[in-house]
Amino acid sequence: MPDLAFETLLWENGQAIVAGVDEAGRGPLAGPVVAAAVVLPRNCWIDGVDDSKKLSPKSREEVAAIIRTKSLSIGIGIVDHTTIDEINILRATMRAMEDAVASLTILPDHLLIDGPHYRNEGIPYTTIVDGDAKCFSIAAASIIAKVTRDRMMIQYDTMYPLYGFARHKGYGTREHIQALKKYGRCEIHRKTFHVNGISI
């Protein structure tokens, strides 16, 4: 379970505004990559906050609503499928994270980033591998990012109903791959991604 150990060290060192940052959507074959930055009040604890992958869709929605109520600021960054194809998924993820931080309404003293990669010349940051399972603020960001992206994919399902986006959210499930083989790509598929070595 994630805890407040990383945040507490920063708070005790005078860094009052700490933002957790995470993304959703690096692995799918379709749709955007979405990042969230979440600033919670000092010592804020919300029951149910965990790595978003460990929560059911219903639980994520419920906890996300509480996070939105209690947070000091939430920033969202979205990079679409076209840009992912143009600059690659790693760079697109970094851009989404940077956009999420930039859209916060208060300037953080420090960022806690999920994963080993990040860049930000203006704000000190710490990268944490598996941060969504260790760090409370990152776990909160993972929930906001996942819920935001899932809602987008459900909307896309109404536009492209042949692919089942509402169910698999663009990930390479058997259902999705069978639909790709039958119908080919739709507008939101990532053209630079591959399934079993075969370009989609």
XYZ file of C-alpha atoms in Angstrom:
200
model
C 0.000 0.000 0.000
C 1.265 3.499 -0.756
C 1.992 5.770 2.188
C 3.062 9.343 2.924
C 6.740 8.635 3.638
C 8.058 10.474 0.566
C 5.770 13.449 1.129
C 6.580 13.636 4.840
C 10.316 13.921 4.173
C 9.661 16.813 1.817
C 7.206 18.535 4.158
C 9.673 18.279 7.029
C 12.299 19.920 4.800
C 10.037 22.899 4.195
C 8.662 21.852 0.815
C 5.003 22.460 1.541
C 3.507 21.971 -1.933
C 4.170 18.447 -3.201
C 2.631 17.071 -6.392
C 2.344 13.414 -7.315
C 2.482 12.718 -11.053
C 1.513 9.589 -12.987
C 0.174 8.558 -16.384
C -2.283 6.135 -17.922
C -2.220 4.762 -21.431
C 1.386 4.017 -22.329
C 0.629 0.455 -23.397
C -2.614 0.559 -25.403
C -2.845 0.248 -29.175
C -5.295 3.142 -29.430
C -6.166 6.451 -27.824
C -4.180 9.071 -25.935
C -1.711 8.940 -23.092
C -3.057 10.910 -20.118
C -1.104 12.224 -17.145
C -2.316 13.726 -13.896
C -0.579 15.857 -11.284
C -2.221 15.962 -7.851
C -1.403 18.265 -4.926
C -2.926 17.105 -1.651
C -2.931 19.010 1.639
C -0.296 18.089 4.184
C -1.063 14.790 5.944
C -4.192 14.272 3.844
C -5.273 10.641 3.854
C -8.018 9.209 1.664
C -9.179 5.641 2.221
C -8.992 3.547 -0.932
C -6.114 5.372 -2.602
C -3.869 2.747 -4.183
C -2.249 1.900 -7.491
C -5.127 2.469 -9.932
C -4.544 -0.961 -11.519
C -5.518 -2.608 -8.227
C -8.919 -0.912 -8.041
C -12.152 -1.796 -9.799
C -13.591 0.802 -12.202
C -16.343 1.604 -9.682
C -13.843 2.050 -6.842
C -11.610 4.239 -9.002
C -14.526 6.532 -9.823
C -15.546 6.778 -6.161
C -12.019 7.481 -4.912
C -11.338 9.916 -7.769
C -14.356 11.976 -6.683
C -12.938 12.250 -3.154
C -9.469 13.138 -4.466
C -11.002 15.948 -6.531
C -12.817 17.252 -3.468
C -9.814 17.181 -1.127
C -6.950 18.132 -3.443
C -5.493 21.629 -3.514
C -4.993 21.368 -7.272
C -5.211 18.800 -10.070
C -3.555 19.156 -13.460
C -4.249 17.006 -16.521
C -2.068 16.495 -19.587
C -3.311 14.676 -22.707
C -1.220 13.701 -25.724
C -3.181 12.204 -28.610
C -2.461 9.200 -30.808
C -1.133 11.317 -33.673
C 1.515 12.951 -31.510
C 2.430 9.580 -29.998
C 3.173 8.327 -33.514
C 5.189 11.453 -34.300
C 7.433 11.638 -31.227
C 7.196 8.086 -29.696
C 5.367 6.961 -26.569
C 8.125 7.793 -24.066
C 8.390 11.384 -25.232
C 4.622 11.629 -25.419
C 4.380 10.420 -21.824
C 6.924 13.003 -20.682
C 4.993 15.717 -22.528
C 1.724 14.660 -20.916
C 3.370 14.791 -17.479
C 4.875 18.209 -18.176
C 1.491 19.493 -19.382
C -0.202 18.115 -16.269
C 2.265 19.905 -13.992
C 1.978 23.107 -16.029
C -1.810 23.072 -15.677
C -1.731 23.025 -11.865
C -3.146 26.205 -10.340
C -0.441 26.327 -7.654
C 3.293 25.952 -8.184
C 4.706 22.815 -6.494
C 7.910 22.935 -4.460
C 8.662 19.340 -5.464
C 7.323 16.678 -7.827
C 7.086 12.967 -7.090
C 7.109 11.148 -10.437
C 6.100 7.570 -11.169
C 8.782 5.682 -13.101
C 12.458 6.186 -13.872
C 12.157 8.963 -16.471
C 11.283 12.633 -16.241
C 12.628 16.082 -17.007
C 11.703 19.454 -15.573
C 14.155 22.306 -15.457
C 12.050 24.516 -13.216
C 10.795 22.297 -10.371
C 12.836 19.820 -8.276
C 11.602 16.274 -8.654
C 12.144 12.705 -7.511
C 11.457 9.713 -9.765
C 10.158 6.582 -8.040
C 9.953 3.236 -9.835
C 6.580 1.641 -9.028
C 5.698 4.926 -7.364
C 1.958 4.291 -7.677
C 2.370 1.345 -5.284
C 4.635 3.224 -2.844
C 3.750 6.913 -2.779
C 0.328 8.236 -1.790
C 0.369 11.331 -4.018
C 1.470 9.313 -7.043
C -1.237 6.728 -6.369
C -3.802 9.530 -6.244
C -2.483 10.856 -9.573
C -2.657 7.357 -11.074
C -6.355 7.163 -10.209
C -7.148 10.567 -11.699
C -5.190 9.774 -14.874
C -6.829 6.371 -15.292
C -10.367 7.630 -14.680
C -9.844 10.545 -17.067
C -8.515 8.309 -19.833
C -11.152 5.605 -19.320
C -13.898 8.201 -19.733
C -12.304 9.337 -22.993
C -12.155 5.774 -24.289
C -15.813 5.210 -23.412
C -16.626 8.289 -25.498
C -14.506 6.930 -28.345
C -16.498 3.696 -28.126
C -19.604 5.605 -29.205
C -17.701 6.945 -32.223
C -16.015 3.645 -33.172
C -18.341 0.932 -31.823
C -16.746 -1.972 -33.732
C -13.660 -2.183 -31.497
C -14.968 -2.497 -27.931
C -13.069 0.491 -26.534
C -15.467 0.838 -23.594
C -14.441 -2.616 -22.401
C -10.684 -2.817 -23.051
C -9.836 0.929 -23.237
C -7.602 0.358 -26.254
C -5.340 -2.303 -24.747
C -4.327 -5.268 -26.879
C -6.885 -7.786 -25.668
C -7.922 -10.758 -27.793
C -11.206 -9.004 -28.591
C -9.381 -5.864 -29.715
C -6.854 -7.718 -31.863
C -9.624 -9.734 -33.537
C -11.466 -6.490 -34.313
C -8.279 -5.005 -35.774
C -7.823 -8.035 -38.023
C -11.438 -7.855 -39.145
C -11.915 -4.106 -39.564
C -8.400 -2.645 -39.740
C -7.367 0.490 -37.881
C -9.698 3.321 -36.992
C -8.741 6.967 -36.609
C -7.469 6.701 -33.009
C -5.217 3.677 -33.445
C -1.497 4.252 -32.962
C 0.118 3.456 -36.285
C 3.612 2.940 -34.817
C 2.492 0.202 -32.395
C 2.765 -3.491 -33.181
C 0.880 -6.647 -32.239
C 2.974 -9.819 -32.175
C 5.547 -8.125 -34.383
C 2.956 -7.057 -36.963
C 2.286 -3.369 -37.452
C -1.339 -2.420 -36.843
